[in-house]
Short mmCIF file of C-alpha atoms and ligand atoms in Angstrom, two decimals:
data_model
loop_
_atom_site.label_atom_id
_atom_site.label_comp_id
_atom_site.label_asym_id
_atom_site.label_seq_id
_atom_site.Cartn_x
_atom_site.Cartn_y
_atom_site.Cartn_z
CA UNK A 1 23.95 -14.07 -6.51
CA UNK A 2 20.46 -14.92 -8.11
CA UNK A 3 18.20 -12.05 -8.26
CA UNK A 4 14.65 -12.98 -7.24
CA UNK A 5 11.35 -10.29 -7.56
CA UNK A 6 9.32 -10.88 -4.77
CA UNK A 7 5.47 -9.34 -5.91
CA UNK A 8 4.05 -8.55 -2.70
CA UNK A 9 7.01 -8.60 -0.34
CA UNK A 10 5.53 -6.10 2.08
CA UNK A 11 3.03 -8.40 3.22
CA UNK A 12 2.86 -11.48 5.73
CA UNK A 13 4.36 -14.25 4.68
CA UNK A 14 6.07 -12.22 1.81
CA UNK A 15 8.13 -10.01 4.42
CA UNK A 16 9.42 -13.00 6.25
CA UNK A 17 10.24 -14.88 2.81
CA UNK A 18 12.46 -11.75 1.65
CA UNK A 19 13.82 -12.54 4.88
CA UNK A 20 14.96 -16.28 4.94
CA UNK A 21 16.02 -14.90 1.17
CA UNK A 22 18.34 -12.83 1.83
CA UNK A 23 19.97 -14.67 4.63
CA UNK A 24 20.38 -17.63 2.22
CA UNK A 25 22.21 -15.23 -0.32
CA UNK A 26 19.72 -13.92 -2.61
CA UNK A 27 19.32 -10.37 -3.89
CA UNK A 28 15.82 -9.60 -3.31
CA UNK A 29 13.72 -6.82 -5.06
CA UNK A 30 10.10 -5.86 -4.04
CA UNK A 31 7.28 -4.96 -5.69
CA UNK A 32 4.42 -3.66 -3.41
CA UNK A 33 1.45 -0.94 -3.92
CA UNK A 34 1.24 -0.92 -0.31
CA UNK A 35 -2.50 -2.02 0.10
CA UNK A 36 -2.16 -4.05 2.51
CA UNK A 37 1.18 -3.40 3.82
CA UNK A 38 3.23 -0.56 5.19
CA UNK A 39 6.65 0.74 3.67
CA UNK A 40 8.35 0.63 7.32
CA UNK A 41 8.06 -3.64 7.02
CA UNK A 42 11.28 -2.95 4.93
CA UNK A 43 13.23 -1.12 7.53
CA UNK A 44 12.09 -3.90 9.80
CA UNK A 45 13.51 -6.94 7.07
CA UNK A 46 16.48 -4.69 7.12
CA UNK A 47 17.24 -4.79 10.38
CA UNK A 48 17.03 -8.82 10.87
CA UNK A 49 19.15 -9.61 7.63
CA UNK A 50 21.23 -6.05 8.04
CA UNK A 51 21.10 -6.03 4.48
CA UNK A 52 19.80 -3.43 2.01
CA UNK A 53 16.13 -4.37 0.19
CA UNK A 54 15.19 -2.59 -2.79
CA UNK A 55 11.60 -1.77 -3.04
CA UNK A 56 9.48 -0.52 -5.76
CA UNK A 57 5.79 0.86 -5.40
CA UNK A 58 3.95 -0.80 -7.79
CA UNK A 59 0.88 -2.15 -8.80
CA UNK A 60 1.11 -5.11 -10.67
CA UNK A 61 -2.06 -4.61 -12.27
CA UNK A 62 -0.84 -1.64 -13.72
CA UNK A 63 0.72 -3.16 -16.69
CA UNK A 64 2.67 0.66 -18.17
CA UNK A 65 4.27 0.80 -14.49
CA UNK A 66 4.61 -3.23 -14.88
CA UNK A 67 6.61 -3.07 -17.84
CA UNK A 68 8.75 0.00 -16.58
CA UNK A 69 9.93 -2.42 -14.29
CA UNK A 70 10.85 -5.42 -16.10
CA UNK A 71 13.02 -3.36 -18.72
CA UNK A 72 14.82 -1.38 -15.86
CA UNK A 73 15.57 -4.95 -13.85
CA UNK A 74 16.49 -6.85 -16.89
CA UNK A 75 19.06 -9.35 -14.89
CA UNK A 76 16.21 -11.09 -12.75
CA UNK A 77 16.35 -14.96 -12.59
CA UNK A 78 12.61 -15.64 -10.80
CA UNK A 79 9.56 -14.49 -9.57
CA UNK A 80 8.16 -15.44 -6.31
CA UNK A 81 4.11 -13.90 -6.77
CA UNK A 82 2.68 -13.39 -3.35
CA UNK A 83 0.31 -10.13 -4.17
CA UNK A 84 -2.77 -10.62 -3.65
CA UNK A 85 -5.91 -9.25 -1.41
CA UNK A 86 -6.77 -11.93 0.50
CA UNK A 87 -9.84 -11.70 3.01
CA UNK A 88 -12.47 -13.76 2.08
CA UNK A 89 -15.32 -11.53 3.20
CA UNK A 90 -14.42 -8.86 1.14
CA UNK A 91 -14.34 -10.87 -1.70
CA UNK A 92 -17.66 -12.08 -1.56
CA UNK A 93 -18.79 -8.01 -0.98
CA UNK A 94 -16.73 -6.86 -3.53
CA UNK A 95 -16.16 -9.87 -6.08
CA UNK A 96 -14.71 -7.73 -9.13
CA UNK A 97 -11.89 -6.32 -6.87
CA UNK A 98 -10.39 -9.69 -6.11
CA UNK A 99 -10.95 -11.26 -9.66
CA UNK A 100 -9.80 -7.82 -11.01
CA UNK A 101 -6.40 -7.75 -8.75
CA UNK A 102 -5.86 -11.21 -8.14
CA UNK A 103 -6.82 -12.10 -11.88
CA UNK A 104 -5.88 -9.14 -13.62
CA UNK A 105 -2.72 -8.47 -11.52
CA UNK A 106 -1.47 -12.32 -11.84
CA UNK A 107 -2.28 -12.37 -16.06
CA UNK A 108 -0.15 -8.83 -16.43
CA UNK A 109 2.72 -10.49 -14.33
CA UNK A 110 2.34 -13.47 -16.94
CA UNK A 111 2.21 -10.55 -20.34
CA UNK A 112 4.89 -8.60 -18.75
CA UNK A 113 7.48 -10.87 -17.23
CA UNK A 114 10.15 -12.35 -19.48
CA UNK A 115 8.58 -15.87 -20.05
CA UNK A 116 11.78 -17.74 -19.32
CA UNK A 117 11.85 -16.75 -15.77
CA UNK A 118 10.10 -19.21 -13.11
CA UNK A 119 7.44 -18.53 -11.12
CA UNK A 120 6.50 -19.60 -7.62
CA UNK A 121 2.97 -18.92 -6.88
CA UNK A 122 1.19 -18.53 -3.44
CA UNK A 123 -1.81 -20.88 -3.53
CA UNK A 124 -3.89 -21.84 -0.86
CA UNK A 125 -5.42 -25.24 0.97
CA UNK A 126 -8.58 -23.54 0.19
CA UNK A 127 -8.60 -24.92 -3.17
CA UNK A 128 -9.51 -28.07 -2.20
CA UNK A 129 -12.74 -27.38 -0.04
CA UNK A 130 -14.13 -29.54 1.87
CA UNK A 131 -12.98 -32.89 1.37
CA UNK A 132 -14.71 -36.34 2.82
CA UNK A 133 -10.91 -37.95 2.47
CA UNK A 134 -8.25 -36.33 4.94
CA UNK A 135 -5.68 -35.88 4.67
CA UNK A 136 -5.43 -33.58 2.01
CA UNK A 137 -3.16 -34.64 -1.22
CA UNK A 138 -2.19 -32.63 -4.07
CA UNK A 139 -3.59 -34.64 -6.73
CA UNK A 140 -7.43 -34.40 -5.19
CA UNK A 141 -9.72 -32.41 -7.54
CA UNK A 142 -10.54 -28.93 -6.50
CA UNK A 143 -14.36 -28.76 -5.05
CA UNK A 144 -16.58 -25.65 -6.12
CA UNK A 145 -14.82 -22.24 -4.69
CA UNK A 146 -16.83 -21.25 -1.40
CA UNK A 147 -15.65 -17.57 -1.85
CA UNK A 148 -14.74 -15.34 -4.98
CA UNK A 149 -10.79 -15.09 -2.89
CA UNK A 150 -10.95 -19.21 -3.09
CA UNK A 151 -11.90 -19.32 -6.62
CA UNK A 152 -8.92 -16.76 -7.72
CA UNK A 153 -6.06 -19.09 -6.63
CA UNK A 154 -8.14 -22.00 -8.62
CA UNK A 155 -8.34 -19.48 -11.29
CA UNK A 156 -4.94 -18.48 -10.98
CA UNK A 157 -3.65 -22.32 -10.09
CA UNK A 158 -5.55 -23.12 -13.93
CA UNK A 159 -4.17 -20.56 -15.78
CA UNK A 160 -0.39 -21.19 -14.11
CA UNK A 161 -0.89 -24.80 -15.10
CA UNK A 162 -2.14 -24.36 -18.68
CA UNK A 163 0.22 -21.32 -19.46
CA UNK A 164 3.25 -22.91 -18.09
CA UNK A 165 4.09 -25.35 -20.65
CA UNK A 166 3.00 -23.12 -23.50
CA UNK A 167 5.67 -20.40 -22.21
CA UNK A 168 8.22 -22.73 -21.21
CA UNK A 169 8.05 -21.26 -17.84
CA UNK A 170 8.65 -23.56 -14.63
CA UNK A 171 6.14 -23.04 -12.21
CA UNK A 172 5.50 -23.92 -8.93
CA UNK A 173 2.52 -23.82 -7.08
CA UNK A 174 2.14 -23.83 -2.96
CA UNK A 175 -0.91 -25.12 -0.77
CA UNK A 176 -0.24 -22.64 2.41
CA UNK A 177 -2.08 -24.28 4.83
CA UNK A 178 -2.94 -22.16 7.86
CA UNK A 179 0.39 -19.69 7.96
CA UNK A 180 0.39 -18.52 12.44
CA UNK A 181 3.14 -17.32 14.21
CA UNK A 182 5.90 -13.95 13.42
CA UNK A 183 9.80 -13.80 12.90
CA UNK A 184 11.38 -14.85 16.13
CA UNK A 185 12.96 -11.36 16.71
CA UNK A 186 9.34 -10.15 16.82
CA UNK A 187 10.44 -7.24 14.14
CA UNK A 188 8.05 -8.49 11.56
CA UNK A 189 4.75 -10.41 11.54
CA UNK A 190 1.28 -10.39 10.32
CA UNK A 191 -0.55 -6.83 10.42
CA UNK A 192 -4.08 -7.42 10.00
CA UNK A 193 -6.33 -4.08 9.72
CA UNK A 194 -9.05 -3.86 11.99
CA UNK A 195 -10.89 -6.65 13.86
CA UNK A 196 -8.75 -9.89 12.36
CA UNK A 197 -10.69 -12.48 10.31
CA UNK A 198 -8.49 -14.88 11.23
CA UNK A 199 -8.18 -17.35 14.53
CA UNK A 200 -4.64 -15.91 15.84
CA UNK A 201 -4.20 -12.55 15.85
CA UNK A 202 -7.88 -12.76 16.96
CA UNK A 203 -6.98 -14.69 19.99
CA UNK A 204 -3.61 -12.56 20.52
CA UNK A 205 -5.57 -9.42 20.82
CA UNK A 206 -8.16 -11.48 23.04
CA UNK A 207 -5.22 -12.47 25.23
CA UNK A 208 -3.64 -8.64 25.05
CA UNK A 209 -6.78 -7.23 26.29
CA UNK A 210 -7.61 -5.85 22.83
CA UNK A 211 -10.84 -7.88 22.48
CA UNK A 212 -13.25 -9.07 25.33
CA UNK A 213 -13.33 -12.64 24.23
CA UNK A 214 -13.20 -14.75 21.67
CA UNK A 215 -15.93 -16.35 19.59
CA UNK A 216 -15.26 -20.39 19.18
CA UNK A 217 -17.12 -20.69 16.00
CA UNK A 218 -18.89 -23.81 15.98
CA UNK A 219 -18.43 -26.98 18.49
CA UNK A 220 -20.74 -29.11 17.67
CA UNK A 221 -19.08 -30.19 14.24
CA UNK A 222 -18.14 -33.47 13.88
CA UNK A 223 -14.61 -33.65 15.47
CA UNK A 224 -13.18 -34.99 18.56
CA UNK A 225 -13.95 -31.79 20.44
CA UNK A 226 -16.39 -30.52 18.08
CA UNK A 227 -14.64 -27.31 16.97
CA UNK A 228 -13.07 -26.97 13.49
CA UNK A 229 -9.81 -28.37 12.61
CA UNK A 230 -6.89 -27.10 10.23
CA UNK A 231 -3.30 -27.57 9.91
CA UNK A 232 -1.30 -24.42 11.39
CA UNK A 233 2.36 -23.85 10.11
CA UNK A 234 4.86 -21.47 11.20
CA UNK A 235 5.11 -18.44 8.73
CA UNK A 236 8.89 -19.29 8.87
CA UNK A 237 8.16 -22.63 7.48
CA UNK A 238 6.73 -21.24 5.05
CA UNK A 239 8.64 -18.92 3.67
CA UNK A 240 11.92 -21.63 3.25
CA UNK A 241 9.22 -23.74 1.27
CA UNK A 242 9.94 -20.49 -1.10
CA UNK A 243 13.93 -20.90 -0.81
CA UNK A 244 13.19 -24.71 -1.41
CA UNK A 245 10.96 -23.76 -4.69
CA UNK A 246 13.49 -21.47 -6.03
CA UNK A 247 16.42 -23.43 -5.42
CA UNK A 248 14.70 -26.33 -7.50
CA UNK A 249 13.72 -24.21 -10.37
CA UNK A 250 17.04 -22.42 -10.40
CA UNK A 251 19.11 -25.78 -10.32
CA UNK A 252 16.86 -27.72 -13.32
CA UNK A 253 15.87 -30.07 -11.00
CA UNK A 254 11.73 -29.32 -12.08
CA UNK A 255 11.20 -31.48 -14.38
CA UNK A 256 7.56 -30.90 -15.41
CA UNK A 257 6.27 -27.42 -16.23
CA UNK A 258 3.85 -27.09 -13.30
CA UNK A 259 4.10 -28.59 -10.05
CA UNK A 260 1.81 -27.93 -6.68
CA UNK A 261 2.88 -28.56 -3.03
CA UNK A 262 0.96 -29.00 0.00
CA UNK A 263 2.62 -26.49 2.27
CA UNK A 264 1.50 -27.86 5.88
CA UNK A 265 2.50 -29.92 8.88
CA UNK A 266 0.31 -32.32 9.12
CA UNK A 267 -1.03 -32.13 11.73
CA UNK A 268 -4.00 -30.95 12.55
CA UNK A 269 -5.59 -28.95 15.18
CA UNK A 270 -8.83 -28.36 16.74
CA UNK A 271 -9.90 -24.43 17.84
CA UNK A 272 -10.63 -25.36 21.06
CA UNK A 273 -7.03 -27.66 21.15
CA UNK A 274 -5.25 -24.18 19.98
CA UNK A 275 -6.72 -22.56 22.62
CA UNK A 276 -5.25 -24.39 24.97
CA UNK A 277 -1.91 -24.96 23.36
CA UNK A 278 -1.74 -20.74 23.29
CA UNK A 279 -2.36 -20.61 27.05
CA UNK A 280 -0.20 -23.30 27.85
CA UNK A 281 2.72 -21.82 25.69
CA UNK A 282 2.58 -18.26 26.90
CA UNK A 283 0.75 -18.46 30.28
CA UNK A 284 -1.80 -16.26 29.67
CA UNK A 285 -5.27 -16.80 28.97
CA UNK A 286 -7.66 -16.15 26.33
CA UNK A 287 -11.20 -15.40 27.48
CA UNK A 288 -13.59 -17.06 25.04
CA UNK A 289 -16.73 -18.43 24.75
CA UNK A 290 -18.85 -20.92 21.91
CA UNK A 291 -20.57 -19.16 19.17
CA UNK A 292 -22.56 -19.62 15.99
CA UNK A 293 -20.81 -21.66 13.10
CA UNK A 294 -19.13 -19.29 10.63
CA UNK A 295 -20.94 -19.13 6.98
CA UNK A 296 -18.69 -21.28 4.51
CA UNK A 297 -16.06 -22.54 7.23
CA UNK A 298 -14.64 -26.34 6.63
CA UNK A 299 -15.19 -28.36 8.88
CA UNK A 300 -10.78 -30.42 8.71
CA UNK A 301 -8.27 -29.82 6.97
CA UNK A 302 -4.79 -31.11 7.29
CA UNK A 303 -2.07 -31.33 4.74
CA UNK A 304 -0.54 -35.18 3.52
CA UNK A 305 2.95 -33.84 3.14
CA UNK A 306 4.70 -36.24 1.89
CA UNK A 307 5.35 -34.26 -1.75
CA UNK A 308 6.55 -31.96 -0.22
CA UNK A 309 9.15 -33.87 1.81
CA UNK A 310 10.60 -36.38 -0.74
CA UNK A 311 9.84 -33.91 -3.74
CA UNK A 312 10.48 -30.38 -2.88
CA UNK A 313 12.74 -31.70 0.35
CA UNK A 314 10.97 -29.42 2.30
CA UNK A 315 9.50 -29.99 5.91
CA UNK A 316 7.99 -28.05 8.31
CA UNK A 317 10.42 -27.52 11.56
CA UNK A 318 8.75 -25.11 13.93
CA UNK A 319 6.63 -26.65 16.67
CA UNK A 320 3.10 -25.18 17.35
CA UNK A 321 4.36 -24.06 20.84
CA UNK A 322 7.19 -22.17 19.08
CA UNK A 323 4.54 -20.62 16.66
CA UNK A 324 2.22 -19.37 18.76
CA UNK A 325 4.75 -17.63 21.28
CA UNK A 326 6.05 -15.99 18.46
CA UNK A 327 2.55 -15.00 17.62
CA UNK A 328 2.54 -13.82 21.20
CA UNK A 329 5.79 -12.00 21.10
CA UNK A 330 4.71 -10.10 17.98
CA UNK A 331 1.30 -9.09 19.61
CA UNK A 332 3.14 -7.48 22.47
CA UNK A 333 6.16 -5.79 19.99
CA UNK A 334 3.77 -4.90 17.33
CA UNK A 335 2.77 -1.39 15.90
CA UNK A 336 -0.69 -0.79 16.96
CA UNK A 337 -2.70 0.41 14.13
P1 LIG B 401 -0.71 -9.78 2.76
O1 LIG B 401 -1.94 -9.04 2.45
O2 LIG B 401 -0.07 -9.57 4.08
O3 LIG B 401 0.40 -9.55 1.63
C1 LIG B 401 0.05 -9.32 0.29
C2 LIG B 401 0.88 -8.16 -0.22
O4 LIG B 401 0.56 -7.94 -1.60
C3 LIG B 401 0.58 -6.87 0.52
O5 LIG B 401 1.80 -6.25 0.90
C4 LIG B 401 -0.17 -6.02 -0.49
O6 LIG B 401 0.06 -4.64 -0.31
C5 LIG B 401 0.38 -6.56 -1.81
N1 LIG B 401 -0.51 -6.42 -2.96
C6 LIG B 401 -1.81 -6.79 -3.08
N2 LIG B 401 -2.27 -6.48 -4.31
C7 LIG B 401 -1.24 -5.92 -5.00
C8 LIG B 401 -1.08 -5.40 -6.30
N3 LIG B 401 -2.10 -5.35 -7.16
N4 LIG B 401 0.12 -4.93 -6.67
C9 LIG B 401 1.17 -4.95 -5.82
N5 LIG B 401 1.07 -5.41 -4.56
C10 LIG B 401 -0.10 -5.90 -4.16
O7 LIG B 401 -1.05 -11.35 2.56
P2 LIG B 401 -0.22 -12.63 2.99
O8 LIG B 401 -0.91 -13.28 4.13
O9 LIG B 401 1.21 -12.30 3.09
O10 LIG B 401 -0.50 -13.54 1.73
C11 LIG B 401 0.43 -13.59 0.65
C12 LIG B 401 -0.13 -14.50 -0.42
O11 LIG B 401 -0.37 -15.79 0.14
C13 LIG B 401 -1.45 -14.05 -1.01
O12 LIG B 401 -1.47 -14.39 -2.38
C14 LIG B 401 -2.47 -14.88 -0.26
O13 LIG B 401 -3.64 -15.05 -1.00
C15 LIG B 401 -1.71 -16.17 -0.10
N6 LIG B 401 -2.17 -17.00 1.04
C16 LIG B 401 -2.21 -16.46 2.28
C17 LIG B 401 -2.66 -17.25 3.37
C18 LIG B 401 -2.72 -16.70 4.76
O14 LIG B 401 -3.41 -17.30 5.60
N7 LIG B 401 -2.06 -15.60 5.08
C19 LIG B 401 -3.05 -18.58 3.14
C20 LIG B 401 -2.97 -19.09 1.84
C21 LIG B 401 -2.54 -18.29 0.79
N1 LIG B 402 -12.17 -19.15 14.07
C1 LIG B 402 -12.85 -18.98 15.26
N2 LIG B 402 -12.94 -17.72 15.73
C2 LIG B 402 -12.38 -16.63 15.11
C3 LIG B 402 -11.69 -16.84 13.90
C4 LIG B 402 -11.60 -18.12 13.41
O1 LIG B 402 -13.35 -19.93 15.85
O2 LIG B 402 -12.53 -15.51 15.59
C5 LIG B 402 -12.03 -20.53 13.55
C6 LIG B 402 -12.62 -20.70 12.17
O3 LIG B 402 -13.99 -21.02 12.26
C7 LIG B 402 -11.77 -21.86 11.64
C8 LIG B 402 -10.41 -21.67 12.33
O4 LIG B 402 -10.66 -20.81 13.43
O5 LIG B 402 -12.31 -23.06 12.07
C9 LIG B 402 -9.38 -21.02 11.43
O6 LIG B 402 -9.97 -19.84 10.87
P1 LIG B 402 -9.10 -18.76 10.09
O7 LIG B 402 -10.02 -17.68 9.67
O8 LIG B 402 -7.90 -18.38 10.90
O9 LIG B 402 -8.54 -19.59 8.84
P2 LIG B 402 -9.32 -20.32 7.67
O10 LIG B 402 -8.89 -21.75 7.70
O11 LIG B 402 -10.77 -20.07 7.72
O12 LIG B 402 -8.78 -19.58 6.39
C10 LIG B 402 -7.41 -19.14 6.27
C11 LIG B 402 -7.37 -17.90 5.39
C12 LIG B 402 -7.76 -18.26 3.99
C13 LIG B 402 -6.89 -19.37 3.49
C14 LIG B 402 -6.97 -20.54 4.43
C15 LIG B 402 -6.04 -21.64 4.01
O13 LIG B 402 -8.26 -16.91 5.89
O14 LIG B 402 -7.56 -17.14 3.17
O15 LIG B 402 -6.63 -20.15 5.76
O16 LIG B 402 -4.72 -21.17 3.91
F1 LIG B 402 -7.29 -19.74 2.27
#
């Protein structure tokens, strides 16, 4: 049974990835410092895959406590690195945090880990910015950083892919695209702290009664329904890409030192479209109204997936409908903060 260390487990898309881990049989420990997670997310993962999950409270900036934990799990075979801090206003009030822990906490992971392991790193679409040429391929050049969180995973994308072949580490890189939607059991899903940044749990907690409506920002862009597209992918999906990355480090078949998938469906989606689609899927509205442009927003972005698919033999499965009831489901099930 491969054992895989899963840096920020605790988290979003790392909870549902120790998940789909386990259930495809591999032993799964977790690293977490808890800043943006809560220890009872393992309980929850325990209760889908009815499996135990060994957690450790770490930081992984923290290279003495970093190093502790590499000589005490000396039989690990890979590294899936999903901690990170992640919202892109805070990064632009507090820069040095995110190039300190996203940085910082991604170089000591590279010192500290034994360098034949492989790594599969949590990247972002963000990387490429705004692009005149849609959709969105993996061998574009990455546009200036909009946000101090946007220029980390370049940052941290550079570093992988000039450290890699130097180590002799096999590294893989993947493009999340817009990650929606919660385990289908509703026991774990995204827990956002405060007023969400983001379009879906925004428009759940508009829909729950949380929030009085929600703010369409922007519809005079220039898309069919002037509203802002992107390409949103079931968190599931997402997390097998990781099974799919792993499995083709662990079985030789990467060939090249560094490789970077788009992580997407394809498709995109309009705000105004998703709207809709959430209504349609769940019945229940979402009061909202058109306001201001957000600073720094893109205007499309959609993934061109076929890498993924022939490459990584990885494809998105979930519908939209599916995600966003899920979304729904976890809304109604979920902890309130
Ligand atoms: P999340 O905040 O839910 O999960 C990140 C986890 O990492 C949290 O549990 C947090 O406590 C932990 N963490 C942060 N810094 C740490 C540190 N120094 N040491 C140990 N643990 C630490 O975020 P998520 O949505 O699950 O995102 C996971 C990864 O995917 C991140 O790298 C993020 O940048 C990337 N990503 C996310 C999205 C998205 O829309 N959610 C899109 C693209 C990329
Ligand atoms: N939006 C609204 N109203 C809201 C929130 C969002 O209209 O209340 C719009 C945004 O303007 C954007 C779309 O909904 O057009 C999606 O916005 P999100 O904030 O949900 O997602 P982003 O595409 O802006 O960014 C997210 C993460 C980034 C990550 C990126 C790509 O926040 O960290 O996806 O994975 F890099």
């Amino acid at each position: 049974m491969p054992k895989i260390l899963v840096t920020g487990g605790l988290g979003y898309i790392g909870s549902h990835t120790c998940v789909v881990l386990q259930q495809a049989g591999y032993e799964v420990v977790v690293v977490d410092n808890l800043v943006n997670s809560k220890p009872e997310v393992a309980l929850q993962i325990e209760k889908i895959t009815q499996q135990p999950l060994a957690v450790e409270v770490v930081d992984i900036c923290d290279a003495h406590a970093l190093k502790g934990f590499f000589e005490q799990h000396s039989d690990l075979d890979g590294i899936i690195h999903f901690a990170a801090l992640k919202a892109v206003g805070e990064s632009l009030a507090q820069p040095e945090l995110y190039f300190n822990n996203n940085v910082g906490g991604m170089l000591q992971l590279l010192e500290q880990s034994p360098k034949q392991l492989p790594i599969v790193f949590s990247s972002s679409c963000t990387v490429y910015g705004q692009s005149e040429v849609l959709p969105l391929q993996e061998d574009f050049l990455f546009q200036k950083a909009e946000s101090p969180y946007g220029s980390t995973k370049q940052m941290c994308e550079d570093i992988l892919r000039f450290t890699a072949p130097k180590q002799q580490r096999k590294v893989i890189a993947l493009r999340y695209f817009n990650p929606i939607g919660a385990h289908p059991t509703a026991h774990i899903g995204e827990l956002p702290q405060g007023v969400p940044q983001n379009l879906v749990p925004y428009m759940t907690q508009t829909a729950a009664g949380k929030r009085p409506k929600l703010n369409v920002f922007g519809a005079t862009y220039n898309t069919p329904d002037g509203s802002c597209i992107r390409d949103y992918i079931h968190v599931m999906d997402v997390a097998q890409a990781h099974v799919k990355a792993i499995e083709r480090q662990l079985s030789q078949r990467q060939v090249e030192p560094y490789e970077a998938f788009n992580i997407g469906t394809g498709k995109g989606h309009s705000v105004l479209e998703l709207i809709h689609l959430f209504e349609k899927a769940t019945g229940v509205a979402v009061p909202h109204a058109i306001a201001a442009p957000r600073v720094g927003d893109v205007v499309a972005a959609y993934a061109d997936t076929q890498y993924a698919e022939t490459t990584l033999n990885w494809k998105a499965q979930y519908s939209i409908e599916q995600a966003l009831q899920d979304a729904w489901a976890w809304e109604k099930a979920a902890p309130n903060e």
